Short mmCIF file of C-alpha atoms in Angstrom, two decimals:
data_model
loop_
_atom_site.label_atom_id
_atom_site.label_comp_id
_atom_site.label_asym_id
_atom_site.label_seq_id
_atom_site.Cartn_x
_atom_site.Cartn_y
_atom_site.Cartn_z
CA UNK A 75 0.00 0.00 0.00
CA UNK A 76 2.88 2.39 0.74
CA UNK A 77 4.15 1.86 -2.81
CA UNK A 78 0.69 2.84 -4.17
CA UNK A 79 0.67 5.98 -2.09
CA UNK A 80 4.22 6.83 -3.14
CA UNK A 81 3.48 6.35 -6.83
CA UNK A 82 0.37 8.52 -6.65
CA UNK A 83 2.18 11.23 -4.68
CA UNK A 84 4.82 11.33 -7.41
CA UNK A 85 2.14 11.42 -10.13
CA UNK A 86 0.48 14.38 -8.42
CA UNK A 87 3.67 16.38 -8.93
CA UNK A 88 3.07 16.51 -12.69
CA UNK A 89 2.69 20.13 -13.80
CA UNK A 90 2.74 21.19 -10.13
CA UNK A 91 4.34 24.34 -8.78
CA UNK A 92 6.24 22.17 -6.29
CA UNK A 93 8.17 20.53 -9.12
CA UNK A 94 8.89 23.86 -10.80
CA UNK A 95 10.20 25.19 -7.48
CA UNK A 96 12.55 22.20 -7.15
CA UNK A 97 14.00 22.97 -10.57
CA UNK A 98 14.20 26.72 -10.03
CA UNK A 99 15.71 26.92 -6.53
CA UNK A 100 19.11 25.26 -7.16
CA UNK A 101 19.33 26.91 -10.58
CA UNK A 102 18.89 30.36 -9.02
CA UNK A 103 21.76 29.70 -6.60
CA UNK A 104 24.12 28.57 -9.35
CA UNK A 105 23.22 31.48 -11.66
CA UNK A 106 23.79 33.95 -8.83
CA UNK A 107 27.15 32.54 -7.73
CA UNK A 108 28.29 32.16 -11.33
CA UNK A 109 27.54 35.81 -12.06
CA UNK A 110 29.39 36.79 -8.88
CA UNK A 111 32.50 34.82 -9.92
CA UNK A 112 32.41 36.11 -13.47
CA UNK A 113 32.25 39.65 -12.16
CA UNK A 114 35.60 39.27 -10.40
CA UNK A 115 38.97 39.70 -12.08
CA UNK A 116 41.66 37.07 -11.97
CA UNK A 117 41.57 33.29 -12.08
CA UNK A 118 38.51 31.45 -10.80
CA UNK A 119 38.88 29.00 -7.94
CA UNK A 120 36.40 26.25 -8.72
CA UNK A 121 36.70 24.96 -5.17
CA UNK A 122 35.69 28.33 -3.77
CA UNK A 123 32.94 28.59 -6.36
CA UNK A 124 31.51 25.28 -5.13
CA UNK A 125 31.82 26.38 -1.51
CA UNK A 126 30.09 29.71 -2.17
CA UNK A 127 27.26 27.96 -3.96
CA UNK A 128 26.86 25.45 -1.14
CA UNK A 129 26.91 28.27 1.45
CA UNK A 130 24.21 30.23 -0.36
CA UNK A 131 22.20 27.06 -0.65
CA UNK A 132 22.48 26.03 2.99
CA UNK A 133 22.10 29.45 4.53
CA UNK A 134 19.21 30.97 2.60
CA UNK A 135 17.84 29.09 -0.36
CA UNK A 136 17.42 25.65 1.25
CA UNK A 137 15.37 26.81 4.28
CA UNK A 138 13.24 29.14 2.15
CA UNK A 139 12.75 26.41 -0.45
CA UNK A 140 11.74 23.92 2.24
CA UNK A 141 9.17 26.45 3.45
CA UNK A 142 7.71 26.98 -0.01
CA UNK A 143 7.93 23.31 -0.94
CA UNK A 144 6.09 22.12 2.16
CA UNK A 145 3.35 24.68 1.51
CA UNK A 146 3.00 23.70 -2.15
CA UNK A 147 2.95 19.97 -1.37
CA UNK A 148 0.32 20.40 1.33
CA UNK A 149 -1.78 22.75 -0.77
CA UNK A 150 -2.08 20.05 -3.45
CA UNK A 151 -4.50 18.43 -0.96
CA UNK A 152 -5.69 21.41 1.09
CA UNK A 153 -6.58 23.56 -1.92
CA UNK A 154 -9.17 21.25 -3.49
CA UNK A 155 -10.04 19.61 -0.12
CA UNK A 156 -9.03 16.18 -1.35
CA UNK A 157 -8.55 14.96 2.22
CA UNK A 158 -12.30 14.27 2.22
CA UNK A 159 -11.66 11.72 -0.47
CA UNK A 160 -8.20 10.39 0.43
CA UNK A 161 -9.02 9.72 4.07
CA UNK A 162 -12.12 7.68 3.20
CA UNK A 163 -10.13 5.20 1.15
CA UNK A 164 -9.38 1.83 2.70
CA UNK A 165 -5.78 1.77 3.86
CA UNK A 166 -3.66 2.90 6.73
CA UNK A 167 -3.56 6.67 7.12
CA UNK A 168 0.07 6.76 8.38
CA UNK A 169 1.15 5.37 5.01
CA UNK A 170 -0.49 8.28 3.21
CA UNK A 171 1.38 10.81 5.32
CA UNK A 172 4.58 8.75 5.20
CA UNK A 173 4.39 8.82 1.39
CA UNK A 174 4.14 12.61 1.53
CA UNK A 175 7.16 12.82 3.84
CA UNK A 176 9.17 10.52 1.58
CA UNK A 177 8.28 12.61 -1.46
CA UNK A 178 9.43 15.73 0.38
CA UNK A 179 12.68 13.96 1.27
CA UNK A 180 13.06 12.74 -2.30
CA UNK A 181 12.61 16.25 -3.65
CA UNK A 182 15.28 17.59 -1.26
CA UNK A 183 17.67 14.89 -2.48
CA UNK A 184 16.69 15.68 -6.07
CA UNK A 185 17.38 19.40 -5.57
CA UNK A 186 20.75 18.54 -3.98
CA UNK A 187 21.70 16.40 -6.98
CA UNK A 188 20.56 19.11 -9.37
CA UNK A 189 22.58 21.69 -7.48
CA UNK A 190 25.69 19.50 -7.70
CA UNK A 191 25.23 18.87 -11.44
CA UNK A 192 24.60 22.56 -12.13
CA UNK A 193 27.70 23.59 -10.14
CA UNK A 194 29.76 21.17 -12.22
CA UNK A 195 28.26 22.46 -15.49
CA UNK A 196 28.81 26.08 -14.43
CA UNK A 197 32.40 25.26 -13.44
CA UNK A 198 33.05 23.70 -16.84
CA UNK A 199 31.56 26.71 -18.60
CA UNK A 200 33.59 29.16 -16.51
CA UNK A 201 36.76 27.24 -17.37
CA UNK A 202 36.08 28.09 -21.00
CA UNK A 203 36.00 31.83 -20.43
CA UNK A 204 38.21 32.42 -17.38
CA UNK A 205 41.62 31.21 -16.19
CA UNK A 206 41.29 28.58 -13.45
CA UNK A 207 43.04 28.71 -10.08
CA UNK A 208 44.56 25.20 -9.61
CA UNK A 209 44.25 25.34 -5.78
CA UNK A 210 42.41 22.26 -4.42
CA UNK A 211 38.86 22.59 -3.09
CA UNK A 212 38.62 23.13 0.69
CA UNK A 213 36.09 20.29 0.98
CA UNK A 214 34.50 17.50 -1.01
CA UNK A 215 31.46 19.06 -2.70
CA UNK A 216 29.19 15.99 -3.19
CA UNK A 217 29.78 14.81 0.38
CA UNK A 218 29.06 18.24 1.82
CA UNK A 219 25.88 18.71 -0.21
CA UNK A 220 24.73 15.21 0.79
CA UNK A 221 25.32 15.97 4.46
CA UNK A 222 23.40 19.23 4.08
CA UNK A 223 20.44 17.29 2.71
CA UNK A 224 20.49 14.92 5.69
CA UNK A 225 20.92 17.77 8.20
CA UNK A 226 17.93 19.58 6.68
CA UNK A 227 15.61 16.63 7.36
CA UNK A 228 14.60 18.08 10.74
CA UNK A 229 13.50 21.41 9.27
CA UNK A 230 11.88 19.66 6.30
CA UNK A 231 9.72 17.50 8.57
CA UNK A 232 8.84 20.38 10.91
CA UNK A 233 7.75 22.43 7.91
CA UNK A 234 5.76 19.59 6.38
CA UNK A 235 4.01 18.90 9.68
CA UNK A 236 2.89 22.51 10.04
CA UNK A 237 1.89 22.70 6.36
CA UNK A 238 -0.20 19.51 6.53
CA UNK A 239 -1.77 20.45 9.85
CA UNK A 240 -3.14 23.83 8.77
CA UNK A 241 -5.38 24.29 5.77
CA UNK A 242 -4.21 27.87 5.36
CA UNK A 243 -0.77 28.41 3.83
CA UNK A 244 -0.06 31.29 6.22
CA UNK A 245 1.10 29.32 9.33
CA UNK A 246 3.76 27.25 7.51
CA UNK A 247 4.90 30.30 5.58
CA UNK A 248 5.27 32.38 8.76
CA UNK A 249 6.95 29.44 10.51
CA UNK A 250 9.51 28.98 7.74
CA UNK A 251 10.28 32.65 7.15
CA UNK A 252 10.59 33.29 10.88
CA UNK A 253 12.93 30.30 11.21
CA UNK A 254 15.14 31.56 8.41
CA UNK A 255 15.31 35.07 9.85
CA UNK A 256 16.10 33.85 13.34
CA UNK A 257 18.79 31.69 11.76
CA UNK A 258 20.41 34.80 10.27
CA UNK A 259 20.47 36.40 13.72
CA UNK A 260 21.67 33.21 15.42
CA UNK A 261 24.53 32.49 13.01
CA UNK A 262 27.19 34.06 15.18
CA UNK A 263 25.66 32.94 18.47
CA UNK A 264 27.30 30.11 20.38
CA UNK A 265 24.02 28.25 20.60
CA UNK A 266 23.37 28.70 16.89
CA UNK A 267 24.53 25.16 16.30
CA UNK A 268 21.36 23.87 17.94
CA UNK A 269 19.00 25.89 15.81
CA UNK A 270 17.33 23.57 13.24
CA UNK A 271 17.51 26.11 10.40
CA UNK A 272 21.31 26.31 10.80
CA UNK A 273 22.05 22.60 10.84
CA UNK A 274 22.82 22.47 7.11
CA UNK A 275 25.13 25.50 7.39
CA UNK A 276 27.16 23.61 10.00
CA UNK A 277 28.40 21.31 7.22
CA UNK A 278 30.74 24.14 6.23
CA UNK A 279 32.31 24.42 9.73
CA UNK A 280 34.51 22.26 11.96
CA UNK A 281 34.14 18.42 11.78
CA UNK A 282 32.71 18.10 15.34
CA UNK A 283 29.97 20.61 14.54
CA UNK A 284 29.28 18.75 11.33
CA UNK A 285 28.84 15.45 13.16
CA UNK A 286 26.51 16.99 15.71
CA UNK A 287 24.40 18.75 13.08
CA UNK A 288 24.23 15.62 10.97
CA UNK A 289 22.93 13.57 13.90
CA UNK A 290 20.56 16.21 15.13
CA UNK A 291 19.18 16.86 11.66
CA UNK A 292 18.91 13.21 10.64
CA UNK A 293 17.72 11.56 13.85
CA UNK A 294 15.69 14.60 14.89
CA UNK A 295 14.05 14.62 11.47
CA UNK A 296 13.08 10.98 11.77
CA UNK A 297 11.69 11.55 15.26
CA UNK A 298 9.63 14.54 14.08
CA UNK A 299 8.41 12.51 11.12
CA UNK A 300 7.19 9.73 13.43
CA UNK A 301 5.43 12.24 15.68
CA UNK A 302 3.85 13.85 12.61
CA UNK A 303 2.57 10.48 11.34
CA UNK A 304 0.98 9.68 14.71
CA UNK A 305 -0.58 13.13 15.08
CA UNK A 306 -1.94 13.53 11.55
CA UNK A 307 -3.24 9.97 11.36
CA UNK A 308 -5.34 10.50 14.48
CA UNK A 309 -6.78 13.84 13.44
CA UNK A 310 -10.35 14.16 12.26
CA UNK A 311 -10.85 15.50 8.77
CA UNK B 166 -30.80 -9.34 4.37
CA UNK B 167 -28.95 -6.70 6.40
CA UNK B 168 -29.38 -3.03 5.53
CA UNK B 169 -26.78 -1.16 3.52
CA UNK B 170 -26.33 1.26 6.41
CA UNK B 171 -27.55 1.21 9.99
CA UNK B 172 -26.61 3.74 12.59
CA UNK B 173 -27.59 3.30 16.20
CA UNK B 174 -27.77 6.19 18.67
CA UNK B 175 -25.03 8.00 16.77
CA UNK B 176 -23.88 11.16 18.50
CA UNK B 177 -21.26 13.74 17.64
CA UNK B 178 -20.45 16.97 19.44
CA UNK B 179 -18.01 19.73 18.54
CA UNK B 180 -16.87 21.42 21.72
CA UNK B 181 -19.59 22.74 24.00
CA UNK B 182 -22.09 23.43 21.21
CA UNK B 183 -25.29 21.35 21.05
CA UNK B 184 -24.72 17.94 19.47
CA UNK B 185 -24.34 18.20 15.69
CA UNK B 186 -25.68 14.66 15.47
CA UNK B 187 -27.87 13.62 18.37
CA UNK B 188 -28.75 10.02 19.10
CA UNK B 189 -29.33 9.32 15.43
CA UNK B 190 -30.58 5.93 14.30
CA UNK B 191 -31.19 5.52 10.58
CA UNK B 192 -31.61 2.49 8.36
CA UNK B 193 -30.88 2.60 4.65
CA UNK B 194 -32.24 -0.47 2.86
CA UNK B 195 -30.18 -2.07 0.11
CA UNK B 196 -30.72 -0.75 -3.40
CA UNK B 197 -32.58 2.27 -2.09
CA UNK B 198 -32.01 5.82 -3.21
CA UNK B 199 -32.10 7.40 0.22
CA UNK B 200 -32.78 11.12 0.29
CA UNK B 201 -31.07 12.53 3.36
CA UNK B 202 -32.83 15.81 3.95
CA UNK B 203 -32.42 18.73 6.25
CA UNK B 204 -31.70 22.44 6.36
CA UNK B 205 -28.15 23.75 6.30
CA UNK B 206 -26.57 22.85 9.63
CA UNK B 207 -29.05 20.04 10.32
CA UNK B 208 -26.20 17.53 10.65
CA UNK B 209 -26.32 15.82 7.27
CA UNK B 210 -22.67 16.27 6.32
CA UNK B 211 -21.51 15.47 9.86
CA UNK B 212 -23.49 12.22 9.75
CA UNK B 213 -22.04 11.29 6.38
CA UNK B 214 -18.53 12.12 7.59
CA UNK B 215 -19.10 9.81 10.55
CA UNK B 216 -20.23 7.06 8.21
CA UNK B 217 -17.15 7.59 6.06
CA UNK B 218 -14.80 7.57 9.05
CA UNK B 219 -13.70 11.17 8.55
CA UNK B 220 -15.02 11.94 12.03
CA UNK B 221 -15.12 9.79 15.13
CA UNK B 222 -18.49 9.42 16.89
CA UNK B 223 -18.78 10.35 20.56
CA UNK B 224 -21.36 7.59 20.98
CA UNK B 225 -23.32 5.08 18.98
CA UNK B 226 -22.41 2.63 16.26
CA UNK B 227 -22.36 2.37 12.48
CA UNK B 228 -22.87 -0.86 10.57
CA UNK B 229 -22.44 -1.27 6.83
CA UNK B 230 -23.98 -4.35 5.22
CA UNK B 231 -24.27 -5.90 8.67
CA UNK B 232 -20.61 -5.40 9.54
CA UNK B 233 -18.81 -2.79 11.65
CA UNK B 234 -17.96 0.28 9.59
CA UNK B 235 -14.20 -0.28 9.50
CA UNK B 236 -14.61 -3.77 8.02
CA UNK B 237 -16.79 -2.64 5.13
CA UNK B 238 -15.35 0.78 4.29
CA UNK B 239 -13.97 -0.55 0.99
CA UNK B 240 -17.54 -0.97 -0.23
CA UNK B 241 -18.28 2.76 -0.09
CA UNK B 242 -17.79 5.44 -2.72
CA UNK B 243 -18.31 9.07 -1.79
CA UNK B 244 -18.48 12.68 -2.81
CA UNK B 245 -18.51 14.92 0.26
CA UNK B 246 -19.14 18.67 0.24
CA UNK B 247 -17.37 19.71 -2.97
CA UNK B 248 -15.99 17.82 -5.97
CA UNK B 249 -12.42 17.76 -4.70
CA UNK B 250 -10.20 17.35 -7.74
CA UNK B 251 -6.58 18.06 -8.57
CA UNK B 252 -7.02 21.04 -10.89
CA UNK B 253 -3.52 20.80 -12.36
CA UNK B 254 -4.19 17.25 -13.56
CA UNK B 255 -6.50 16.10 -16.35
CA UNK B 256 -9.77 14.34 -15.63
CA UNK B 257 -8.23 11.04 -16.62
CA UNK B 258 -5.17 11.64 -14.43
CA UNK B 259 -7.45 12.39 -11.48
CA UNK B 260 -9.18 9.07 -12.00
CA UNK B 261 -5.85 7.33 -12.51
CA UNK B 262 -4.64 8.46 -9.09
CA UNK B 263 -7.77 7.13 -7.40
CA UNK B 264 -7.61 3.91 -9.45
CA UNK B 265 -4.03 3.27 -8.38
CA UNK B 266 -4.85 3.89 -4.73
CA UNK B 267 -7.66 1.35 -4.97
CA UNK B 268 -5.47 -1.15 -6.87
CA UNK B 269 -7.79 -1.32 -9.88
CA UNK B 270 -6.94 -2.04 -13.54
CA UNK B 271 -6.67 0.90 -16.01
CA UNK B 272 -9.81 -0.17 -17.92
CA UNK B 273 -11.84 0.84 -14.87
CA UNK B 274 -11.33 4.50 -15.85
CA UNK B 275 -13.15 4.08 -19.18
CA UNK B 276 -15.98 2.22 -17.46
CA UNK B 277 -16.74 5.00 -15.00
CA UNK B 278 -16.28 7.75 -17.59
CA UNK B 279 -18.95 6.03 -19.67
CA UNK B 280 -21.34 5.80 -16.73
CA UNK B 281 -21.15 9.52 -15.99
CA UNK B 282 -21.17 10.35 -19.70
CA UNK B 283 -17.92 12.27 -19.70
CA UNK B 284 -16.35 12.00 -23.14
CA UNK B 285 -12.70 11.10 -23.65
CA UNK B 286 -11.64 14.46 -25.04
CA UNK B 287 -13.01 16.16 -21.93
CA UNK B 288 -11.19 13.64 -19.76
CA UNK B 289 -7.93 14.67 -21.44
CA UNK B 290 -8.39 18.29 -20.37
CA UNK B 291 -7.23 19.70 -17.04
CA UNK B 292 -9.89 19.51 -14.36
CA UNK B 293 -9.23 23.16 -13.48
CA UNK B 294 -11.01 24.15 -16.69
CA UNK B 295 -14.13 22.06 -16.07
CA UNK B 296 -17.57 23.50 -15.46
CA UNK B 297 -19.14 22.69 -12.08
CA UNK B 298 -21.37 20.08 -13.73
CA UNK B 299 -18.37 18.34 -15.26
CA UNK B 300 -16.52 18.48 -11.95
CA UNK B 301 -19.47 16.86 -10.20
CA UNK B 302 -19.62 14.13 -12.82
CA UNK B 303 -15.89 13.50 -12.63
CA UNK B 304 -16.06 13.32 -8.84
CA UNK B 305 -18.94 10.85 -9.09
CA UNK B 306 -16.94 8.85 -11.64
CA UNK B 307 -14.12 8.68 -9.11
CA UNK B 308 -16.55 7.58 -6.41
CA UNK B 309 -17.76 4.81 -8.74
CA UNK B 310 -14.30 3.32 -9.19
CA UNK B 311 -14.28 -0.26 -7.97
CA UNK B 312 -18.09 -0.54 -8.17
CA UNK B 313 -18.94 0.41 -4.58
CA UNK B 314 -22.13 -1.03 -3.12
CA UNK B 315 -22.91 2.13 -1.22
CA UNK B 316 -22.51 5.51 -2.87
CA UNK B 317 -22.72 8.60 -0.66
CA UNK B 318 -23.29 11.89 -2.45
CA UNK B 319 -23.40 15.07 -0.41
CA UNK B 320 -25.34 17.83 -2.19
CA UNK B 321 -24.53 16.56 -5.70
CA UNK B 322 -26.78 19.15 -7.39
CA UNK B 323 -25.53 22.12 -5.40
CA UNK B 324 -24.63 25.06 -7.59
CA UNK B 325 -25.60 23.37 -10.85
CA UNK B 326 -27.55 25.14 -13.58
CA UNK B 327 -30.92 23.69 -14.70
CA UNK B 328 -29.30 21.52 -17.39
CA UNK B 329 -26.73 20.29 -14.92
CA UNK B 330 -29.44 19.45 -12.38
CA UNK B 331 -31.38 17.49 -15.00
CA UNK B 332 -28.24 15.58 -16.06
CA UNK B 333 -27.44 14.82 -12.43
CA UNK B 334 -30.98 13.55 -11.85
CA UNK B 335 -30.75 11.27 -14.88
CA UNK B 336 -27.42 9.95 -13.66
CA UNK B 337 -28.64 9.30 -10.12
CA UNK B 338 -31.68 7.42 -11.38
CA UNK B 339 -29.47 5.25 -13.57
CA UNK B 340 -26.90 4.33 -10.93
CA UNK B 341 -28.84 1.65 -9.01
CA UNK B 342 -29.61 -0.06 -12.31
CA UNK B 343 -25.91 -0.40 -13.09
CA UNK B 344 -25.13 -2.69 -10.21
CA UNK B 345 -26.15 -3.77 -6.77
CA UNK B 346 -25.86 -0.20 -5.51
CA UNK B 347 -27.43 1.80 -2.72
CA UNK B 348 -27.38 5.58 -2.90
CA UNK B 349 -27.50 8.11 -0.10
CA UNK B 350 -28.12 11.56 -1.51
CA UNK B 351 -27.91 14.40 0.95
CA UNK B 352 -29.63 17.56 -0.20
CA UNK B 353 -31.78 20.50 0.71
CA UNK B 354 -33.24 20.63 -2.82
CA UNK B 355 -36.49 18.89 -1.89
CA UNK B 356 -38.00 18.92 -5.37
CA UNK B 357 -34.93 17.17 -6.76
CA UNK B 358 -34.84 14.54 -4.06
CA UNK B 359 -38.54 13.91 -4.63
CA UNK B 360 -37.80 13.02 -8.23
CA UNK B 361 -35.12 10.44 -7.50
CA UNK B 362 -35.48 9.10 -3.95
CA UNK B 363 -37.19 5.88 -2.96
CA UNK B 364 -36.67 6.48 0.76
CA UNK B 365 -36.34 9.62 2.81
CA UNK B 366 -34.78 10.51 6.13
CA UNK B 367 -35.41 13.98 7.50
CA UNK B 368 -32.91 15.48 9.90
CA UNK B 369 -33.49 18.54 12.08
CA UNK B 370 -30.91 19.89 14.52
CA UNK B 371 -29.05 16.59 14.51
CA UNK B 372 -32.15 14.50 15.23
CA UNK B 373 -34.10 12.25 12.90
CA UNK B 374 -37.66 13.52 12.51
CA UNK B 375 -38.98 10.94 10.11
CA UNK B 376 -37.70 8.07 8.01
CA UNK B 377 -39.83 6.10 5.58
CA UNK B 378 -40.24 5.03 1.97
CA UNK B 379 -41.19 8.14 0.02
CA UNK B 380 -44.41 6.63 -1.31
CA UNK B 381 -45.54 5.80 2.21
CA UNK B 382 -44.67 9.27 3.39
CA UNK B 383 -46.59 10.98 0.63
CA UNK B 384 -49.65 8.88 1.34
CA UNK B 385 -52.35 7.83 -1.12
CA UNK B 386 -53.02 9.72 -4.27
CA UNK B 387 -55.89 12.20 -3.91
CA UNK B 388 -58.18 13.54 -6.61
CA UNK B 389 -59.05 17.21 -6.75
CA UNK B 390 -62.59 17.80 -8.04
CA UNK B 391 -64.37 21.05 -8.82
CA UNK B 392 -68.00 21.20 -9.98
CA UNK B 393 -70.72 23.81 -10.42
CA UNK B 394 -72.41 22.54 -7.23
CA UNK B 395 -69.71 21.32 -4.84
CA UNK B 396 -72.08 20.56 -1.94
CA UNK B 397 -74.31 18.31 -4.09
CA UNK B 398 -71.26 16.65 -5.68
CA UNK B 399 -69.78 15.90 -2.26
CA UNK B 400 -73.06 14.30 -1.09
CA UNK B 401 -73.14 12.10 -4.22
CA UNK B 402 -69.55 10.97 -3.69
CA UNK B 403 -70.03 10.29 0.05
CA UNK B 404 -73.22 8.35 -0.61
CA UNK B 405 -71.32 6.28 -3.16
CA UNK B 406 -68.70 5.41 -0.52
CA UNK B 407 -65.91 7.73 -1.56
CA UNK B 408 -63.76 9.40 1.07
CA UNK B 409 -64.11 13.16 0.73
CA UNK B 410 -61.89 15.62 2.62
CA UNK B 411 -64.28 18.29 3.83
CA UNK B 412 -62.12 20.66 5.88
CA UNK B 413 -60.68 22.39 2.83
CA UNK B 414 -59.98 26.10 2.44
CA UNK B 415 -62.74 28.20 0.90
CA UNK B 416 -62.90 28.00 -2.91
CA UNK B 417 -60.38 25.12 -2.94
CA UNK B 418 -61.36 22.11 -5.02
CA UNK B 419 -62.82 19.20 -3.07
CA UNK B 420 -60.34 16.41 -2.32
CA UNK B 421 -61.26 12.73 -2.74
CA UNK B 422 -58.87 10.08 -1.47
CA UNK B 423 -58.55 6.40 -2.29
CA UNK B 424 -60.31 6.62 -5.63
CA UNK B 425 -59.57 6.56 -9.34
CA UNK B 426 -60.28 9.82 -11.24
CA UNK B 427 -62.21 7.94 -13.93
CA UNK B 428 -64.66 6.43 -11.40
CA UNK B 429 -65.29 9.83 -9.82
CA UNK B 430 -65.80 11.50 -13.19
CA UNK B 431 -68.22 8.92 -14.52
CA UNK B 432 -70.31 8.96 -11.30
CA UNK B 433 -70.59 12.73 -11.17
CA UNK B 434 -71.39 13.05 -14.88
CA UNK B 435 -74.01 10.26 -14.61
CA UNK B 436 -75.67 12.22 -11.79
CA UNK B 437 -75.81 15.36 -13.90
CA UNK B 438 -72.98 17.26 -12.23
CA UNK B 439 -70.99 19.70 -14.34
CA UNK B 440 -67.23 19.04 -13.89
CA UNK B 441 -64.94 22.03 -14.18
CA UNK B 442 -61.73 20.54 -12.78
CA UNK B 443 -60.37 17.04 -12.18
CA UNK B 444 -56.75 16.26 -11.33
CA UNK B 445 -54.71 13.95 -9.18
CA UNK B 446 -52.24 15.13 -6.57
CA UNK B 447 -50.06 13.73 -3.83
CA UNK B 448 -48.56 15.34 -0.83
CA UNK B 449 -45.32 16.93 -1.92
CA UNK B 450 -42.04 16.39 -0.12
CA UNK B 451 -41.94 20.09 0.56
CA UNK B 452 -45.29 19.88 2.36
CA UNK B 453 -44.10 16.87 4.34
CA UNK B 454 -40.85 18.65 5.18
CA UNK B 455 -42.48 21.82 6.44
CA UNK B 456 -45.10 19.83 8.28
CA UNK B 457 -42.46 17.78 10.10
CA UNK B 458 -40.24 20.77 10.86
CA UNK B 459 -43.30 22.65 12.13
CA UNK B 460 -44.21 19.81 14.46
CA UNK B 461 -40.62 19.56 15.76
CA UNK B 462 -40.56 23.29 16.45
#
């Protein structure tokens, strides 16, 4: 039954704004960072270019995209009130919500892959028009982006929970924007490491902070997902 | 044979407000078209949501085809409140999603599209561009996937234009003929329900006022008779054993119950009475409704 729910959740993404967002968000980051690099004189460090792109992604675009994505995914059902149909079907309700969570997770992984591919394409294109700085990259790009995706699971599930709980798109939007803004203020704070919206950014800092953020984001995300499944499955439509 | 739906002392409250559904016991016989009537806020949708498992009852029980609700939920198709469709998908894609969730073969889509008379070119268009009538038909098509034995339609004619209402009526009448299907049609359009329902349940402030086959509720057919000399005509009919309703408003035609119009006409004409009006009439659902609501108040 979970497979059925998963397949239908994926089919619902056809022509949806959620899918367009997933294509647009990483592309925007790469276009912006590419323009910034091209604007500078001298050789281009591809390692730094990758790091700048990843930093933009983790700090601003990923949390804002998770906010918008959770809203758009939830509004696929809230907008036309399809819960009245979906929840009458025979089958376990937790599987329906689990399928939605897995699709959200899948889209985050998809955006991460797209970001990586686009950074590589942009790097190759820049090498054609600019001299390249041979200095090695300060970190392994695919590993870092992958860790960011895992660390963002906690925020992704918090956002999805709020978005599925409320029929209006305002509460999840306020929740996500507020989280991102608090994250900006908390960046330099000592306790900033614990703030869910900054967990992905921690992948660009010291290894011990990375490990902590990875665990908190991953395990915390799974715990929140379980709580969400229990809560939403018991709610009346 | 057990009923399609039986509720027993069903009760549902929202907060401290009076019960939305109060000790409700209804029985929907198999293969009936059950008109579930009541004003807005009477508790119709809440009852249907309880039957569908969208709400949990505070008290009482629900049995479907003799089994507890949860065991027979797969035998229900429904359209509650509005035709909830994915506007960014085509009609066919909407049905495909429901078909996959129910584990049905792809040919099931064509079957239900044919039943609701939605052509294939329309099914290839996005549901967001459908008229309300088409949306209702598509939502009913989705509810028909898997040939449910109980179809619950909440206000299916709401917001439709006259053509749409007529099409919906035709469709509802045809549905029980398609298979072993029972229909519950919730509505406040009494004239429409009167044209399709075989049974009626009337809800008022969460309580059931009356439940019966529609024919039984409307009573026997009466014949309205007007003549040049009503008093003489009435005496002739009473003497001949006809049942004449005498406490009628002034100038209203006389009402004769339990008789064929032809027998009344031939008797009166044979006795030299001059007939100016002869017609049959039954108690309308609207009359029954207002009568019952008036008594409850």
